[in-house]
XYZ file of C-alpha atoms in Angstrom:
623
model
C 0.000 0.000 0.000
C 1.156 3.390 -0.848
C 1.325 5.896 2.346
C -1.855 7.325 2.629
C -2.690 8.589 5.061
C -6.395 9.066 6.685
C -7.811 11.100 9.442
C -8.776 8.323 8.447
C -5.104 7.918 5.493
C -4.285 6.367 3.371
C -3.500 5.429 0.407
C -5.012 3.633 -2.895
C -8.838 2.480 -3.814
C -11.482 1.708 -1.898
C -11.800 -1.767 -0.099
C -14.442 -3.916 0.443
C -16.446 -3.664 3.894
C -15.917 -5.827 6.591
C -17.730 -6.416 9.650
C -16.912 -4.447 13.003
C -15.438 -7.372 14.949
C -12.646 -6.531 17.362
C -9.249 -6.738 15.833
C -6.007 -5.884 16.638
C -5.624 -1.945 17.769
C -1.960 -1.560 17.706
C -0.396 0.871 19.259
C 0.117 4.483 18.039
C 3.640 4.920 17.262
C 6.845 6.441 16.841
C 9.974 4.990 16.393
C 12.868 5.546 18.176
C 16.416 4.571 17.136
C 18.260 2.005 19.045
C 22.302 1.582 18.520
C 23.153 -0.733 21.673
C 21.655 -3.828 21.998
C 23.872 -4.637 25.551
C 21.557 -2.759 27.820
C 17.993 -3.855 29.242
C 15.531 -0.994 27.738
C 11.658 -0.690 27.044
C 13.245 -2.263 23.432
C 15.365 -4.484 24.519
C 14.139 -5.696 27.770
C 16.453 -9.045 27.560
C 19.613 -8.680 27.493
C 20.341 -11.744 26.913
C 19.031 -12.199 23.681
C 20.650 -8.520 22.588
C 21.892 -7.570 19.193
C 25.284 -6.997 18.684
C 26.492 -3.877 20.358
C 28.263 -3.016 16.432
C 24.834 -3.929 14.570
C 23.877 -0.576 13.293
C 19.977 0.091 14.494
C 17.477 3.097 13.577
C 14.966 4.109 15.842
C 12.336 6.110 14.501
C 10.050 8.373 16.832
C 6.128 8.199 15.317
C 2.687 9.353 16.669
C 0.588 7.075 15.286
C -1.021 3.425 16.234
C -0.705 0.205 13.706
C -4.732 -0.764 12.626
C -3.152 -4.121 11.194
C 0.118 -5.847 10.476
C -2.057 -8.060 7.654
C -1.878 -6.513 4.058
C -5.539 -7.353 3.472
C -6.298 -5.081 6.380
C -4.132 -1.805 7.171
C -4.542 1.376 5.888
C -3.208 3.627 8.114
C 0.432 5.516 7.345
C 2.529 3.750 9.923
C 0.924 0.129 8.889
C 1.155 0.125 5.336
C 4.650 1.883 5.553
C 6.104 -0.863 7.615
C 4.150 -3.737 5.053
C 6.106 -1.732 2.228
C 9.164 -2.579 3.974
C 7.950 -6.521 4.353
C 6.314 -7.344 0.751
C 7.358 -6.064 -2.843
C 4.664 -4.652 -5.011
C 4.820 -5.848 -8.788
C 5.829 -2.177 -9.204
C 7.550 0.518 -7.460
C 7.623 4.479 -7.911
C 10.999 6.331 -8.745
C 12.193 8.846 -6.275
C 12.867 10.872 -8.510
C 9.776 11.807 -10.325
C 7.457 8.921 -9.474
C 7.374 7.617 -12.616
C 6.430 3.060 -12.410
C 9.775 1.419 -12.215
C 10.059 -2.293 -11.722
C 9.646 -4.043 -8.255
C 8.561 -7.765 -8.290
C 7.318 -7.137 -12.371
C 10.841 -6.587 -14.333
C 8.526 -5.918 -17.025
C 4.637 -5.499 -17.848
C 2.759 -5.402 -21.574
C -0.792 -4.541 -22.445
C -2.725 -6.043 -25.171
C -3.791 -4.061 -27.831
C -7.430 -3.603 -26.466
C -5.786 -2.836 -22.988
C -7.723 -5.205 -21.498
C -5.023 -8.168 -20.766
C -1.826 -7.130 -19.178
C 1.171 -9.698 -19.180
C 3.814 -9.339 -16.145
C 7.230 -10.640 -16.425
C 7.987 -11.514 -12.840
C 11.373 -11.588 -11.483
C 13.328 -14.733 -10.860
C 15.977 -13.636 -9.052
C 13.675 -13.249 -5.847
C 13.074 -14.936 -1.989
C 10.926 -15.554 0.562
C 12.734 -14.914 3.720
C 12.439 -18.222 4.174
C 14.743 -18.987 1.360
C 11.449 -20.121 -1.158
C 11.672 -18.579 -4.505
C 9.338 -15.843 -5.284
C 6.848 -17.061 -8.048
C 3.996 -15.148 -10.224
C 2.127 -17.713 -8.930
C 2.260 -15.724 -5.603
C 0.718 -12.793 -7.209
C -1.987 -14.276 -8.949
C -3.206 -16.029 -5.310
C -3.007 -12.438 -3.687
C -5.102 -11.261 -6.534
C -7.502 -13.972 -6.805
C -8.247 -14.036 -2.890
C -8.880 -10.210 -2.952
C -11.335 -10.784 -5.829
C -12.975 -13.819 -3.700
C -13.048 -13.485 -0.128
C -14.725 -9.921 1.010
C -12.320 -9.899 4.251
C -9.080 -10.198 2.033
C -10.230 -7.041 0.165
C -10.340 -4.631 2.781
C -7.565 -3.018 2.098
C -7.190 -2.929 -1.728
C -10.472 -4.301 -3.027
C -10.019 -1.575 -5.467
C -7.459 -2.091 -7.319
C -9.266 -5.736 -8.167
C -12.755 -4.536 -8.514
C -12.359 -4.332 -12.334
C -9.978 -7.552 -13.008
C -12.000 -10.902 -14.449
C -8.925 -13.205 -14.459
C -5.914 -13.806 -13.089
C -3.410 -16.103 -13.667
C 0.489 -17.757 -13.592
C 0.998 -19.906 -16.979
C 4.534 -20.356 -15.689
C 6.411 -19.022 -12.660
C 8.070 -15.998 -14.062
C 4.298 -15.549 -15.664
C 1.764 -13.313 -14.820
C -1.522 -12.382 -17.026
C -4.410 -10.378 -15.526
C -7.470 -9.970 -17.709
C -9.879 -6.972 -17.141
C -13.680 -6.270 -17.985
C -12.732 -2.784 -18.945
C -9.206 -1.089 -19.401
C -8.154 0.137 -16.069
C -5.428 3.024 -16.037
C -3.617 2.359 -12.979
C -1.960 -0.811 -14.173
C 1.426 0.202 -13.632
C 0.590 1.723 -10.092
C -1.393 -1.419 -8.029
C -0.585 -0.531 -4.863
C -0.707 -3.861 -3.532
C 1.749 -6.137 -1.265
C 1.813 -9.576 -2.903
C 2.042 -12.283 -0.274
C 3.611 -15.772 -0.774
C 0.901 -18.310 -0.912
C 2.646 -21.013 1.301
C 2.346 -19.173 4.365
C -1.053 -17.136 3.932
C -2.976 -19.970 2.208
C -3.071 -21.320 5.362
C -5.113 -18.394 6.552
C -9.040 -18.955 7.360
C -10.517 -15.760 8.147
C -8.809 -12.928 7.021
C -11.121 -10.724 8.766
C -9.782 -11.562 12.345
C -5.959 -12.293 11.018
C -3.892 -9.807 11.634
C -0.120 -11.339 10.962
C 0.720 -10.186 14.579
C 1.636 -13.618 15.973
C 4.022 -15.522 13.818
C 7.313 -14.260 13.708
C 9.608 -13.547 11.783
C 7.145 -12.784 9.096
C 7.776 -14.466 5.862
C 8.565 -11.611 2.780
C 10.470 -10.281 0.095
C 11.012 -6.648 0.534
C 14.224 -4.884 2.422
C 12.972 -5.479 5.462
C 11.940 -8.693 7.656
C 9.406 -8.040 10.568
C 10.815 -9.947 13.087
C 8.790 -9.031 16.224
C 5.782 -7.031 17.119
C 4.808 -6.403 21.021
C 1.630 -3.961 21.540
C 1.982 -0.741 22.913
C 5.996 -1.379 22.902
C 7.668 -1.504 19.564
C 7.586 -3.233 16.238
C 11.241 -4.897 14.821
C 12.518 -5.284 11.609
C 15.817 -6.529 10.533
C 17.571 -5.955 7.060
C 16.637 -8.789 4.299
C 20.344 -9.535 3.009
C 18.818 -11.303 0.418
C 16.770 -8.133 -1.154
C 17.198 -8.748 -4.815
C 17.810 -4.772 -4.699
C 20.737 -4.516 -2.136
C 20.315 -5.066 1.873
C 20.189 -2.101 3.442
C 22.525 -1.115 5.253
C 21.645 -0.409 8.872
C 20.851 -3.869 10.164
C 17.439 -3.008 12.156
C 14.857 -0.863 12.548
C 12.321 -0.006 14.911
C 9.629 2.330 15.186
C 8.811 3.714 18.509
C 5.829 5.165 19.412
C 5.371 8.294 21.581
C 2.080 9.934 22.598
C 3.634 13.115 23.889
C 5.574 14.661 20.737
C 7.448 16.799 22.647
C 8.806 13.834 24.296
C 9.587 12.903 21.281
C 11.589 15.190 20.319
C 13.411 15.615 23.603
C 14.459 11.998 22.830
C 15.961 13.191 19.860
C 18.217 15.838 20.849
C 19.019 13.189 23.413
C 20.498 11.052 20.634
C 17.881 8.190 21.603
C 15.966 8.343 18.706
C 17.702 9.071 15.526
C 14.459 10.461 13.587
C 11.685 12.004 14.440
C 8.358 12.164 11.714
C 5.783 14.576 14.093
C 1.926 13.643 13.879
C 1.905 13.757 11.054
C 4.571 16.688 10.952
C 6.529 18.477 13.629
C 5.277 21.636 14.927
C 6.083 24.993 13.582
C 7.880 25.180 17.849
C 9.214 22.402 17.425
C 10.961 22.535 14.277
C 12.016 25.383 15.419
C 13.434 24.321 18.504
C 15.536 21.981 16.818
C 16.600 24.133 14.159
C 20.658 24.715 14.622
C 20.766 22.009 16.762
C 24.106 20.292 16.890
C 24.060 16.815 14.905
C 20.434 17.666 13.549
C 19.194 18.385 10.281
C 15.501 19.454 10.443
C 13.827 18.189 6.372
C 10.784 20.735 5.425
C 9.581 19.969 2.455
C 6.476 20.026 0.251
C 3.905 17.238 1.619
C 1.639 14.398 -0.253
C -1.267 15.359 2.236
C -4.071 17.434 2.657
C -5.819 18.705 5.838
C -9.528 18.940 5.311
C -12.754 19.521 7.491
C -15.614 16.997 6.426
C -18.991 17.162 6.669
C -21.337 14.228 7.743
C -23.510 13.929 4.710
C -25.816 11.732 6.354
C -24.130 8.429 7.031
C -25.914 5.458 5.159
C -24.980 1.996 4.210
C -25.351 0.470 0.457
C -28.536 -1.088 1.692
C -29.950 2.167 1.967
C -30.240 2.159 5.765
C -29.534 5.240 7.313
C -27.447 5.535 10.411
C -25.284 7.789 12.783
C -26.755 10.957 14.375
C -25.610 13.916 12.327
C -26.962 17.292 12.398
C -29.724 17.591 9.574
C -28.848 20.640 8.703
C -25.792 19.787 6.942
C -27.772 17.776 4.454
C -28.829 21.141 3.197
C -25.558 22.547 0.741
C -26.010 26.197 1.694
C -25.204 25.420 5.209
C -21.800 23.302 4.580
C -21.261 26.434 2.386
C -21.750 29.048 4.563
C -19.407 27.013 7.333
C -17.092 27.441 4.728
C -17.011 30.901 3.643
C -16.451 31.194 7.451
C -13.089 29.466 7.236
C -9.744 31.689 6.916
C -7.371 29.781 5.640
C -4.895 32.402 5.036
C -5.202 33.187 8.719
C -4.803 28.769 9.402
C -1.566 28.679 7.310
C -0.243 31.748 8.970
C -1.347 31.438 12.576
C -1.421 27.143 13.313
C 1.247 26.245 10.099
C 3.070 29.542 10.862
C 4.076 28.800 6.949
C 4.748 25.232 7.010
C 2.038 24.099 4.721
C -0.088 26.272 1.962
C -3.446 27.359 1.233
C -6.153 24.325 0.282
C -8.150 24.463 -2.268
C -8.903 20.966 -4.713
C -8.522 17.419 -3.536
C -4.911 16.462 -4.365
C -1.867 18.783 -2.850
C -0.259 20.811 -5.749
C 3.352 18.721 -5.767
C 0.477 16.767 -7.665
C 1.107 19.005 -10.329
C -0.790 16.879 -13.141
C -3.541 16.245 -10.862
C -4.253 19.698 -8.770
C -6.707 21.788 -9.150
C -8.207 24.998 -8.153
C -11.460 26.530 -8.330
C -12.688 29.346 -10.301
C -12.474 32.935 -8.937
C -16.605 32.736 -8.800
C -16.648 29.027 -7.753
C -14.097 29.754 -4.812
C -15.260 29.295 -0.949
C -13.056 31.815 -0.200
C -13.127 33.553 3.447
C -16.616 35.864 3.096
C -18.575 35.559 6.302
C -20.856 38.282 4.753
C -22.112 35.874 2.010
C -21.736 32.991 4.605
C -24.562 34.823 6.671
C -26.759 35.516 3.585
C -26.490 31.682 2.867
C -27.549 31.246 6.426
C -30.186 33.012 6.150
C -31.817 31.667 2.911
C -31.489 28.014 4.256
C -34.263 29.232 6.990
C -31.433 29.533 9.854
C -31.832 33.031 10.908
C -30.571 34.552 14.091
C -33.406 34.714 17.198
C -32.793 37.493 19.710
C -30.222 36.360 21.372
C -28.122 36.339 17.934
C -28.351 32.567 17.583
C -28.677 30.906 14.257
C -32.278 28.786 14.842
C -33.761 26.564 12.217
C -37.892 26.703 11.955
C -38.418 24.271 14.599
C -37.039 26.766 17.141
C -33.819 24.917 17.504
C -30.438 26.618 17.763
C -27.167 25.734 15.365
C -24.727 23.687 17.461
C -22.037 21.606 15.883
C -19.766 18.577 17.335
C -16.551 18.626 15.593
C -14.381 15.677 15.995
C -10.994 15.909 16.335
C -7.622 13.764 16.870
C -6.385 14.508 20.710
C -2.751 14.065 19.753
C -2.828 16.247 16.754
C -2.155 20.175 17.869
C -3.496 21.160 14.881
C -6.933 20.027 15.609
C -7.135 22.072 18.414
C -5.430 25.184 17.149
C -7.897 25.092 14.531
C -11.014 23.976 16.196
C -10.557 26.977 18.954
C -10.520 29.587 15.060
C -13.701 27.837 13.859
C -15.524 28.267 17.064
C -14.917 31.782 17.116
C -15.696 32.338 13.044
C -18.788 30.506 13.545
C -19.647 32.142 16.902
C -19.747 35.248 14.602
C -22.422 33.502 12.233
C -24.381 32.996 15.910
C -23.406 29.239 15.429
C -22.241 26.939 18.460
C -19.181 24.653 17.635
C -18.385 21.621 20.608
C -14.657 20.637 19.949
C -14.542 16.931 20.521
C -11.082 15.511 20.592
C -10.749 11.700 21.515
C -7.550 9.762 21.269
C -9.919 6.991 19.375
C -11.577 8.701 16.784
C -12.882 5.568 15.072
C -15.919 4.384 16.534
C -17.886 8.008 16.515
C -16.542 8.489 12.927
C -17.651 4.648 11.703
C -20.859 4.876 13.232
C -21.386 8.715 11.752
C -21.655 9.724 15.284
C -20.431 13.388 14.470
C -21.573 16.695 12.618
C -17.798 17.742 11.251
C -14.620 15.983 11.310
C -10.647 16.579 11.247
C -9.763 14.341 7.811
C -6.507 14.021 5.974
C -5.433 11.676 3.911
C -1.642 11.221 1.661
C -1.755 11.257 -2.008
C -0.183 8.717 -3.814
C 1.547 9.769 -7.398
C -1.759 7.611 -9.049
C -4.167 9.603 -7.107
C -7.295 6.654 -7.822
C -7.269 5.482 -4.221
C -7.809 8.916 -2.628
C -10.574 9.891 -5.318
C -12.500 6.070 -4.324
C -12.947 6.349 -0.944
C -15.980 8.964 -2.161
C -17.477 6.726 -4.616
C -20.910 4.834 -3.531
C -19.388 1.374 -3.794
C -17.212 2.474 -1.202
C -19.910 2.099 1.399
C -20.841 -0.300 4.396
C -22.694 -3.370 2.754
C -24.823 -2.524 5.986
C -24.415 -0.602 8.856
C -23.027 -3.471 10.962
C -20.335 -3.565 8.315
C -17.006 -1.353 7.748
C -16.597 -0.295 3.909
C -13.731 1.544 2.361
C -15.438 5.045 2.655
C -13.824 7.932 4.190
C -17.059 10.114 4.408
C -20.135 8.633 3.326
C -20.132 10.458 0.568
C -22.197 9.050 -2.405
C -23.055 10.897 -5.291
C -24.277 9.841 -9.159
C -22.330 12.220 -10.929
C -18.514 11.906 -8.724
C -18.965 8.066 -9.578
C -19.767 8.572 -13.409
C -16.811 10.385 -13.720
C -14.636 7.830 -10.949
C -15.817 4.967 -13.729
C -14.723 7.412 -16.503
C -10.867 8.327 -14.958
C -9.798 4.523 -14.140
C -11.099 3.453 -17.410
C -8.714 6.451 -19.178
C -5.463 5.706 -20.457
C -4.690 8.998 -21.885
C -2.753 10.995 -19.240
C -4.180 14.264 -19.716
C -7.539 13.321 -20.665
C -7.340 10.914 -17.403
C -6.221 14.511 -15.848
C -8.863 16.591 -16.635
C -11.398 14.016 -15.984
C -9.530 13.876 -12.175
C -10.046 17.971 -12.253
C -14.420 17.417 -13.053
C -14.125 14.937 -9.920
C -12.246 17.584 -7.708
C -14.192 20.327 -8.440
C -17.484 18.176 -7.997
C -16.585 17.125 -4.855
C -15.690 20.998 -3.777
C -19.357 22.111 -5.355
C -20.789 19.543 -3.305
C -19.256 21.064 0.136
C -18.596 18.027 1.972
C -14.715 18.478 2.304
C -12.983 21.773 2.891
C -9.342 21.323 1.999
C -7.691 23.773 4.319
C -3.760 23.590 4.194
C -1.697 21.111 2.292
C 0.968 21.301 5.218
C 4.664 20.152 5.123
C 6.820 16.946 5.647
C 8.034 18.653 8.665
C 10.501 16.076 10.085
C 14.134 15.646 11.637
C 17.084 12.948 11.987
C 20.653 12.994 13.732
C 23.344 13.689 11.504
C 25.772 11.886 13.556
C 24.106 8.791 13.419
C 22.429 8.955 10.037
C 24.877 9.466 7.270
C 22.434 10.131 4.110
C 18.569 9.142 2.957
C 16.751 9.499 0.084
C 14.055 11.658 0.000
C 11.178 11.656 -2.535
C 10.836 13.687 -4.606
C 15.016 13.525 -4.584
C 14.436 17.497 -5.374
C 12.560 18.093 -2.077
C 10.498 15.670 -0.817
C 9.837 13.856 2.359
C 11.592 10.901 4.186
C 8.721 9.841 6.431
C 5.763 8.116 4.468
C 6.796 7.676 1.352
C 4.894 6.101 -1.750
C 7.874 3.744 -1.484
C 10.656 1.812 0.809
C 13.570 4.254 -0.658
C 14.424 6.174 2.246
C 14.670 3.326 5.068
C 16.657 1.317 2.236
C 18.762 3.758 1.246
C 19.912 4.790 4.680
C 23.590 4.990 5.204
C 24.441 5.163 9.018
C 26.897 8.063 10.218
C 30.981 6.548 10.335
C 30.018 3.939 7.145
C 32.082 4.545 4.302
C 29.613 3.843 2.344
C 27.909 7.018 0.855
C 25.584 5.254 -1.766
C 22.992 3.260 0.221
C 21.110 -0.001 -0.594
C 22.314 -0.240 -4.463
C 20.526 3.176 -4.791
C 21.790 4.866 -8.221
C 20.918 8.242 -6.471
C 23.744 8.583 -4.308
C 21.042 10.296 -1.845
C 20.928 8.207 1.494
C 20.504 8.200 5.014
C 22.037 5.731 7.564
C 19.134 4.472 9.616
C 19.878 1.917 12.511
C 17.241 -1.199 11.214
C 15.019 -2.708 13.801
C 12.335 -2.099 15.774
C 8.861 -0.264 15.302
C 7.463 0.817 18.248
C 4.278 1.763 18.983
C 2.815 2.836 22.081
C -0.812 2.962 22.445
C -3.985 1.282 21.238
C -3.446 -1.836 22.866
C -5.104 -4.389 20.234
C -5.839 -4.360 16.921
C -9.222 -3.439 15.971
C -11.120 -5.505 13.068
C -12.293 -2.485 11.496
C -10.286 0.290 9.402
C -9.594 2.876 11.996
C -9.722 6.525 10.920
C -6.113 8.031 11.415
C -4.831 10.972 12.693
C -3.382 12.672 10.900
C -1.256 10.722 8.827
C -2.795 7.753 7.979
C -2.252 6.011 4.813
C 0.101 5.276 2.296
């Protein structure tokens, strides 16, 4: 899965619902970097069975929990990063400009009706467990996505539209389609090997948490997992690509950022990612810092408000308690207008992230969008007030907004308790809306999921990272993204269903001209503006900071400027050179850009089990 992330993040298409059973909630993380192995520590509380004290080992700092360690089920940032680490995907994206490049596929052909596609699979690739990598694997990963609801979770999407797949021979893979499908070259999905997940009975409840180590192919092995503590993973010297070169590393999870951070100047950690981003104090804090390099850089995210639009299942059934009045598009207007974003960029960002305005961030450049000058919610609490008033919500004598029944405007807005930005912005929007005689409740939880799955809410803190094929972000709106029912969990990030977005969803995937695919992505961006159930506010940063001393070079993507936390790949874990190597190229990389990162443990601190149901992140959540 490509980092995505979701308030809710994440990454590609939409997956198929699943039912709300418990399931693992992992722990939100951040990973801290470990060099010595000889000491008893929350990482290493055996010393017995330590490393040794030379293995190089990166701890990375996060603030987010793991939803699942399964493929079939994560979608949140952390998860899916640390599953891009485990399995390959038949393709990968250059760090350079994102353009396909080979990963599992050395090659891939369509048919001249684009409707077959023929994958040359690699053969000089392993299982961990020293099995050879066949196309045989990928055609059972697609083929039980495409058959058993649970195993599509995750990426149903990217199957939805396939009719066949199969391995005529081991280096062989054909997948057949019902209609031509544009994203091809960018399925964002981990292929498993068969011998170890076949196994499986109910993917639903499976979480991959377990086992360990855990059989894969990619630069990484996960090698052990304890809740609330830490996830490991040690370097795969058998990567077809190049081992890495640190030998371990973990992600640590820490709930107080500033902690965090501490831990970094410390020399504890040797990178710290922020939630999703560091703060504009913090970042500044560490700013000429001895031995750290602080990376700000244009982000692959957006930070939006959404709207409940009424939360329903495919079955029609409506559930959740929203306020009605937001089913009315005046009113998610006028809460609009009232939004300055100028005043959000310069007063929460303090200039670490730029205006909203379409779906996709602008580093997007093919892709982004902006509204026209008379189209524009821009900040206009005049015209926000005349909106007001035309939807039958005028202000009584007390100057509050009331609706005919007699019944004053009061909004719950839910928001992430460990994101600052939430807050920040939540105290702005109860005073602009104060002004419209409209009452705002700022409800942060540390679990935002179960008020957000059961449409428990009015508004909502969302966010979600872009991938460079921007399909999976645009599906989570589309009708077939919802519940089956409203006992089930579907792929949608807002409930949002709408004719029109899905005719031109159907039209996009089915486009293999770029910029006809383009504009098409443009008519779905500005629908889903007109419509008023997302405000993009800020497209902020990759706001983010390592130790020089004990990370040599990373890649960052894009190379130009781009971030090292969350990327639509595995390049800048990989690539990692640690501080005192020689080495100054890391992981085979033909870039030259790298950064030494000691391999090892993820920890995350936090959520205690793993929930069976997608779990709305923070504020980085998918690929």
């Amino acid at each position: 899965m490509s980092p995505q992330e979701q308030y809710g993040a994440r990454r590609s298409h939409p997956r198929s619902p699943r039912s709300r059973t418990p399931r693992l909630v992992a722990l939100a993380g951040a990973l801290a970097l470990t060099s010595s192995a000889a000491l008893a520590t929350p990482l290493n509380p055996a010393p017995q069975q330590a490393r040794a004290a030379e293995d190089k080992v990166l701890t990375v700092a996060v603030a987010q929990s793991v939803d699942s360690l399964s493929p079939f089920l994560a979608v949140r940032l952390l998860s899916t990063s640390i599953l891009r680490l485990t399995y390959e995907y038949l393709t990968d994206y250059d760090p350079g400009d994102a353009h396909p490049v080979p990963g599992l596929a050395t090659s891939w052909k369509p048919s001249a009706d684009k409707l077959t596609w023929t994958y040359t699979v690699r053969s000089d690739a392993k299982w961990s467990d020293g099995q050879k990598v066949t196309a045989q694997d990928a055609a059972w990963t697609f083929n039980k996505m495409m058959t058993d609801q649970a195993a599509a979770t995750a990426n149903g999407s990217f199957v939805g539209n396939f009719r066949e797949v199969t391995a005529p021979s081991p280096t062989q893979l054909v997948v057949r389609l019902k209609k031509p499908q544009a994203t091809m070259t960018a399925l964002d999905v981990p292929i498993v090997p068969e011998h170890v997940w076949k196994k499986v009975t109910d993917f639903s409840k499976f979480n991959n948490d377990k086992s360990f180590p855990v059989v894969g192919d990619g630069p990484f092995v996960l090698t052990e997992y304890k809740a609330d503590s830490y996830v490991r993973l040690k370097a795969n010297k058998s990567f077809w690509r190049g081992a890495p070169k640190f030998d371990e590393l973990v992600f640590k999870y820490y709930k107080d950022q500033d902690a965090a951070v501490a831990a970094l100047r410390k020399g504890e950690v040797s990178f710290v990612a922020g939630q999703p981003a560091l703060t504009p104090a913090q970042a500044a804090s560490l700013k000429g810092q001895s031995d750290i390099k602080v990376n700000d850089a244009p982000g692959r995210r957006f930070y939006a408000l959404a709207t409940n639009p009424g939360a329903k299942a495919k079955n029609g059934q409506k559930f959740g308690d929203g306020d009605p009045s937001l089913l009315d598009q005046r009113v998610r207007h006028a809460l609009f207008l009232a939004v300055d974003r100028k005043t959000i960029i310069d007063k929460v960002f303090q200039g670490h992230a730029v205006e909203g305005q379409g779906y996709i961030p602008p580093r997007f450049s093919t892709y982004f969008w902006k509204p026209d000058p008379g189209q524009e919610l821009a900040y206009d609490p005049a015209r926000a007030a005349q909106l007001l008033d035309q939807a039958g919500y005028r202000k009584n004598a007390d100057g509050k907004r009331v609706g005919k029944d007699g019944k004053p405007l009061n909004y719950r807005v839910l928001c992430h308790a460990t994101d600052p930005n939430d807050k920040a912005v939540g105290q702005y929007l109860k005073e602009w809306w104060a002004k419209l005689g409209i009452g705002m409740s700022l409800d942060c939880l540390d679990n935002v999921t179960d008020p957000w799955l059961a449409g428990k809410y009015d508004l909502a803190f969302d966010g979600w990272s872009v991938n460079p094929d921007p399909d999976y972000v645009l599906s989570i709106h589309t009708c077939a993204a919802l519940p089956a029912t409203p006992k089930d969990t579907g792929a949608t990030d807002n409930f949002v269903c709408d004719k029109t977005y899905d005719e031109l969803y159907a039209r996009q995937l089915a486009e293999y001209d770029p910029g006809k695919r383009a504009g098409i992505v443009k008519q779905m961006e500005s629908r889903l503006y007109d419509l008023g159930y997302m405000n993009v506010m800020a497209y902020p940063n990759a706001v983010e900071a390592y130790r020089t001393d004990q990370i040599k070079s990373i890649e960052t993507m894009p190379r130009a400027a781009g971030n090292i936390y969350g990327q639509d790949g595995y390049w800048s874990w990989w690539s990692a050179v640690p501080a005192g190597s020689g080495d100054s190229s890391g992981g085979g990389s033909s870039t030259g850009v790298i950064i030494g990162v000691v391999a090892g443990v993820v920890v995350l601190a936090g959520a205690g089990a793993f929930l069976a149901r997608r779990r709305h992140a923070t504020a980085d959540d998918r690929e």
